[in-house]
Short mmCIF file of C-alpha atoms and ligand atoms in Angstrom, two decimals:
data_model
loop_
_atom_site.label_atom_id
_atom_site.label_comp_id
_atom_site.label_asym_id
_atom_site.label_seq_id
_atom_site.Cartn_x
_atom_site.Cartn_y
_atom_site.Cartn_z
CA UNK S 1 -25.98 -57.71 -17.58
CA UNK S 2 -23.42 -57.00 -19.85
CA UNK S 3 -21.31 -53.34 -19.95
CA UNK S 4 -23.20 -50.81 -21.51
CA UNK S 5 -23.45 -47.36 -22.88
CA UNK S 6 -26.40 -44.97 -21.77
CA UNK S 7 -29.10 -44.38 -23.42
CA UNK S 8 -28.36 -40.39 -23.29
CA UNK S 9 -25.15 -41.12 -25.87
CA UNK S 10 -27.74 -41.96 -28.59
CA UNK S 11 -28.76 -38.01 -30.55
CA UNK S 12 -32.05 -37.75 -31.14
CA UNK S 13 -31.37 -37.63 -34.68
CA UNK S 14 -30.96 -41.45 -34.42
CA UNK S 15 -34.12 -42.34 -33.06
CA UNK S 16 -34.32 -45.71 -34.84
CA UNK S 17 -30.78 -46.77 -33.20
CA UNK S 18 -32.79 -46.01 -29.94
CA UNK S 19 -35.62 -48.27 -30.74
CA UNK S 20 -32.97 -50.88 -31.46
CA UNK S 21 -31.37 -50.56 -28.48
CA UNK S 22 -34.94 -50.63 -26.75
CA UNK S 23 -35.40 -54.27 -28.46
CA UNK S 24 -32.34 -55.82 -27.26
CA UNK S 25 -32.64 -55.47 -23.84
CA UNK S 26 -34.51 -57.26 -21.01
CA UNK S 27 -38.10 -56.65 -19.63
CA UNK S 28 -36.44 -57.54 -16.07
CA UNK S 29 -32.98 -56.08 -15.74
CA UNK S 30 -32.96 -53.15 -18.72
CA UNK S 31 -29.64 -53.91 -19.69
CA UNK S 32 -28.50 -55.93 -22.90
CA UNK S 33 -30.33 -59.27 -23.04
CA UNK S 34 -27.49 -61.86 -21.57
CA UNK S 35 -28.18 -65.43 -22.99
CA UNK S 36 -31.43 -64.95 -24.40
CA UNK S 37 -34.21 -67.14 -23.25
CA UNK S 38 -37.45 -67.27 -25.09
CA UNK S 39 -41.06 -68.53 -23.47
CA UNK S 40 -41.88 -70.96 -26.51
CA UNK S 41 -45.45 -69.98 -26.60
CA UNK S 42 -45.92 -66.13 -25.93
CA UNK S 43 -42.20 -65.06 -28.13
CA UNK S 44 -41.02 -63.33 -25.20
CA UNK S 45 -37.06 -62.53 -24.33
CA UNK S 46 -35.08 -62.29 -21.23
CA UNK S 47 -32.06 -63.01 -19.87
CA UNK S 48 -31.28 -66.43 -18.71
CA UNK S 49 -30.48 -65.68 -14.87
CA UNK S 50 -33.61 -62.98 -14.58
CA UNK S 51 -36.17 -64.63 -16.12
CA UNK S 52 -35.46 -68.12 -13.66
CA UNK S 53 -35.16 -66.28 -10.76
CA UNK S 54 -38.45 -64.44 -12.02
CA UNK S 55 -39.68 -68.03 -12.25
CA UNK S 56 -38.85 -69.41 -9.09
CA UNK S 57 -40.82 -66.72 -7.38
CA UNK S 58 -44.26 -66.69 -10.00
CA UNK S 59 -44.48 -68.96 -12.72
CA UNK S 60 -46.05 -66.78 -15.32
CA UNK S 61 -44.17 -64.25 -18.33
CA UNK S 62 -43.37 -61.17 -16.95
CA UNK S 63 -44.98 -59.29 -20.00
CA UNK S 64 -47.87 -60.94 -20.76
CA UNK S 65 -48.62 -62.92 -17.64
CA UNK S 66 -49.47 -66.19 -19.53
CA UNK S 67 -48.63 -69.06 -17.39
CA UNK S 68 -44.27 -70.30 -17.62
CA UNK S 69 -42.40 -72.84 -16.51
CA UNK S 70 -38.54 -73.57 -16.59
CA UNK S 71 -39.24 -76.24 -19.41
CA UNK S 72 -41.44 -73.67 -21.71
CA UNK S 73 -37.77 -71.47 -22.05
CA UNK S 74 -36.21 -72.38 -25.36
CA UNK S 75 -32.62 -70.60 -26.21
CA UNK S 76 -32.58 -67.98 -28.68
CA UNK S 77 -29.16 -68.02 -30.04
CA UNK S 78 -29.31 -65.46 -32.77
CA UNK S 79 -30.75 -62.51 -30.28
CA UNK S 80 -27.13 -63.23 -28.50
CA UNK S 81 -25.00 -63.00 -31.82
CA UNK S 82 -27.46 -60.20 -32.31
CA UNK S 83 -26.81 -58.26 -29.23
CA UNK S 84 -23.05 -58.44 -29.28
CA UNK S 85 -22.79 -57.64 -32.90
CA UNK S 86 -25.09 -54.27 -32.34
CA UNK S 87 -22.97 -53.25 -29.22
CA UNK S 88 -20.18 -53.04 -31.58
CA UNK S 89 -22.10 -51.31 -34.38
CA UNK S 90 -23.57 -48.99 -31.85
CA UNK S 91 -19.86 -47.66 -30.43
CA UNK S 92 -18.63 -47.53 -34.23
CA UNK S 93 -21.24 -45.40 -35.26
CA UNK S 94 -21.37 -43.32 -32.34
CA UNK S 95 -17.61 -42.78 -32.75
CA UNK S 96 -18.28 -41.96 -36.96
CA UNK S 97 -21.20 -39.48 -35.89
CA UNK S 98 -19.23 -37.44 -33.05
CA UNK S 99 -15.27 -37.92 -33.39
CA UNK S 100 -13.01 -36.29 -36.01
CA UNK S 101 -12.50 -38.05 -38.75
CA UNK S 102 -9.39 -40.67 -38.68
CA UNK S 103 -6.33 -39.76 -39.03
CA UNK S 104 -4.57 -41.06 -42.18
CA UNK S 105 -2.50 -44.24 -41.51
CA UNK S 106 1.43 -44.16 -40.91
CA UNK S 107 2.78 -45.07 -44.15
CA UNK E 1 -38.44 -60.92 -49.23
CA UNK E 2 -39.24 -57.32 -48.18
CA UNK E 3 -37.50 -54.09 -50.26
CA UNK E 4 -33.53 -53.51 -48.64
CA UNK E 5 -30.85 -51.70 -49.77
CA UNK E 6 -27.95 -53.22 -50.93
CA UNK E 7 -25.03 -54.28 -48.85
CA UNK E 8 -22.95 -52.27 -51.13
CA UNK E 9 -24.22 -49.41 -49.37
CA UNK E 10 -22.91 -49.67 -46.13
CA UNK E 11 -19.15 -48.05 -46.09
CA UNK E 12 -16.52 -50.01 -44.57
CA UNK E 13 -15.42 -48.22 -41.83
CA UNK E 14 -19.25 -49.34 -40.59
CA UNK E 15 -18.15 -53.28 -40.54
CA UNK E 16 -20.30 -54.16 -37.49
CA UNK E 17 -23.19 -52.48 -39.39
CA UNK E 18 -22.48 -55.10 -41.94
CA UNK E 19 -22.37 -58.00 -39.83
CA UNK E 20 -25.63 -56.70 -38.19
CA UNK E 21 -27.52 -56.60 -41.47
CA UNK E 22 -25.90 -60.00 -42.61
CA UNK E 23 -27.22 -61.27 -38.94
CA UNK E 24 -30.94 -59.76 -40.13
CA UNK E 25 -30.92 -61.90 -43.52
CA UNK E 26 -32.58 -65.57 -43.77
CA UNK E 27 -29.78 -68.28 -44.97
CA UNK E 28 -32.36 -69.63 -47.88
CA UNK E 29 -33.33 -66.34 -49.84
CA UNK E 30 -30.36 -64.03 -47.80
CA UNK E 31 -33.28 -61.39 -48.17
CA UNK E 32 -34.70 -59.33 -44.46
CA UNK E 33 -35.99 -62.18 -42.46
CA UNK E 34 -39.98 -62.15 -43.02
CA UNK E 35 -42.08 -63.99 -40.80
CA UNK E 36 -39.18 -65.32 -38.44
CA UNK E 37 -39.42 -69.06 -37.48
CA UNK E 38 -36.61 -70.29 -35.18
CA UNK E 39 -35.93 -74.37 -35.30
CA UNK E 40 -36.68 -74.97 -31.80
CA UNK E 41 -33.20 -77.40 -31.15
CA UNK E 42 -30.93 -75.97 -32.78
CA UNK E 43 -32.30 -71.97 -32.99
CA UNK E 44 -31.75 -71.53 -36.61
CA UNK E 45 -34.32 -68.78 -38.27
CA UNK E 46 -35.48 -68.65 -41.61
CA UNK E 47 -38.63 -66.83 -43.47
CA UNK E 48 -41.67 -68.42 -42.80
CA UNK E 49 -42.06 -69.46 -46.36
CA UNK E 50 -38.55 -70.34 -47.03
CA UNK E 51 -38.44 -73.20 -44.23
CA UNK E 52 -41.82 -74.40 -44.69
CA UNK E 53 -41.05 -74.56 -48.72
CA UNK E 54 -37.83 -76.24 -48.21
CA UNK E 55 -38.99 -78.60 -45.70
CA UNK E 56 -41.82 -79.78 -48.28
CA UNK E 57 -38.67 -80.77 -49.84
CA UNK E 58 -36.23 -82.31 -47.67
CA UNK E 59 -37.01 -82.85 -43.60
CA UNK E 60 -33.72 -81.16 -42.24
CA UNK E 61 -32.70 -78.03 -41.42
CA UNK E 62 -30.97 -76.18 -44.37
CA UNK E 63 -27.87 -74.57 -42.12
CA UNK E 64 -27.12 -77.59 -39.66
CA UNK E 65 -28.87 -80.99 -41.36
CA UNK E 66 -30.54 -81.64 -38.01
CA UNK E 67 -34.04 -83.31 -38.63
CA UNK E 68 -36.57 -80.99 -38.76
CA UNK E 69 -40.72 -80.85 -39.25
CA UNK E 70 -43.40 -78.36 -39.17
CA UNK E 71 -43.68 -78.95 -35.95
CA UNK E 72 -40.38 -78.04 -34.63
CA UNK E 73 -40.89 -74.28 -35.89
CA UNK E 74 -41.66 -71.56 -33.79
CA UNK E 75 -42.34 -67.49 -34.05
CA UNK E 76 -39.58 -66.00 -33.46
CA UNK E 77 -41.32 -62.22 -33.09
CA UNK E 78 -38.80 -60.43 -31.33
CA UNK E 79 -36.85 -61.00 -34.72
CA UNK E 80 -39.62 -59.53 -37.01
CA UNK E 81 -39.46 -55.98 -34.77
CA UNK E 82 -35.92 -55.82 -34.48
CA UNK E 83 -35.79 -56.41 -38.79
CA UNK E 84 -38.35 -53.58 -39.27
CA UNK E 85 -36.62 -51.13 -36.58
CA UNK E 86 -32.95 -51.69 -37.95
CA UNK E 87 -33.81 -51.18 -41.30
CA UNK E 88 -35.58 -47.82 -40.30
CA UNK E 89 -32.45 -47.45 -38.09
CA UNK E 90 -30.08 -48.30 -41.15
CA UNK E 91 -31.55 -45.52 -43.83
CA UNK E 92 -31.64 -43.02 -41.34
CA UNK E 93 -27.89 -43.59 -39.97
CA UNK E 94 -26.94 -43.90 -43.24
CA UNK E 95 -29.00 -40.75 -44.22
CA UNK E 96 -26.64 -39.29 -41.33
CA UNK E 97 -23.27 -39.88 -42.24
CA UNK E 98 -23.25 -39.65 -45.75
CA UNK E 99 -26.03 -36.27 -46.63
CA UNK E 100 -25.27 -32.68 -45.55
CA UNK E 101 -26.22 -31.64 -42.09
CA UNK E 102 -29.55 -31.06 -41.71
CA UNK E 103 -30.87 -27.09 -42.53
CA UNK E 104 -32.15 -25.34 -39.16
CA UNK E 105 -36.06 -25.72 -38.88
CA UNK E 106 -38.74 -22.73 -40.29
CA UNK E 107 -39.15 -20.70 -37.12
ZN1 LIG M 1 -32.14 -59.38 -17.69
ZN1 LIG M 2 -45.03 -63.44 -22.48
ZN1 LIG M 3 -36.08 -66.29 -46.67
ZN1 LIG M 4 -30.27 -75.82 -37.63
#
């Protein structure tokens, strides 16, 4: 639920970047996972807010459809770091791919 | 423990690429995560056989000293695709910016 870029700004050329992207966002909202919540026995991500109001409606994993509950939902920490840290690779790469090269610094 | 370039590869003005791929490496053998298992308190991730070799040795967790067993590890799968797709993702970005444009296809 975080601010994003579109899909279509990814070439084609850089269809692993788009797989990447694919990965770090959530079955239930499609945007960037937002506080990453993992079921503990199926592996599977969402964000925090989607996947308990998912929860409070059917208790099973949106994916798989194993039976959930609110105390199967372990934090994944890293997949956060991960997903802000890519968000910034993403826009400097995109800018190194498609923008001029930099202008030499004032000296 | 899989085969990676080196991080001397990545140029500078791609720091968030950096921090991405440091992000991707296990704090034991600072080689691709393989086999991801998260610590399920305190979300650290290490290879599969780095945790469950250094745990034979001491019963803590090697980044934050928390206690730790067998038992406490989980998959952490969503990490094993995202290691495999951004290292596809990082040859072929790096491919990008650093070899000649591509030559127009046969037609
Ligand atoms: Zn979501
Ligand atoms: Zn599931
Ligand atoms: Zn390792
Ligand atoms: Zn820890």
């Amino acid at each position: 639920m975080s601010q994003s870029f579109t899909e279509a700004e990814i070439p084609p050329n850089l269809c692993h970047l788009k797989n990447l992207d694919s990965l770090f966002r959530c079955p239930i909202c499609f945007d960037y996972l937002d506080i990453s919540m993992m079921v503990q026995h199926c592996s599977h991500n969402f964000c925090s807010l989607c996947i308990r109001k998912f929860l409070s409606y059917k208790l099973k994993c949106p994916v798989c459809n194993s039976a959930v509950t609110e105390s199967d939902l372990r934090n994944n920490r890293i997949l956060d770091d991960l997903v802000k840290t890519f968000q910034l690779a993403r826009h400097q790469l995109l800018r190194v791919n498609f923008e001029s090269p930099p202008v030499s610094p004032k000296t």
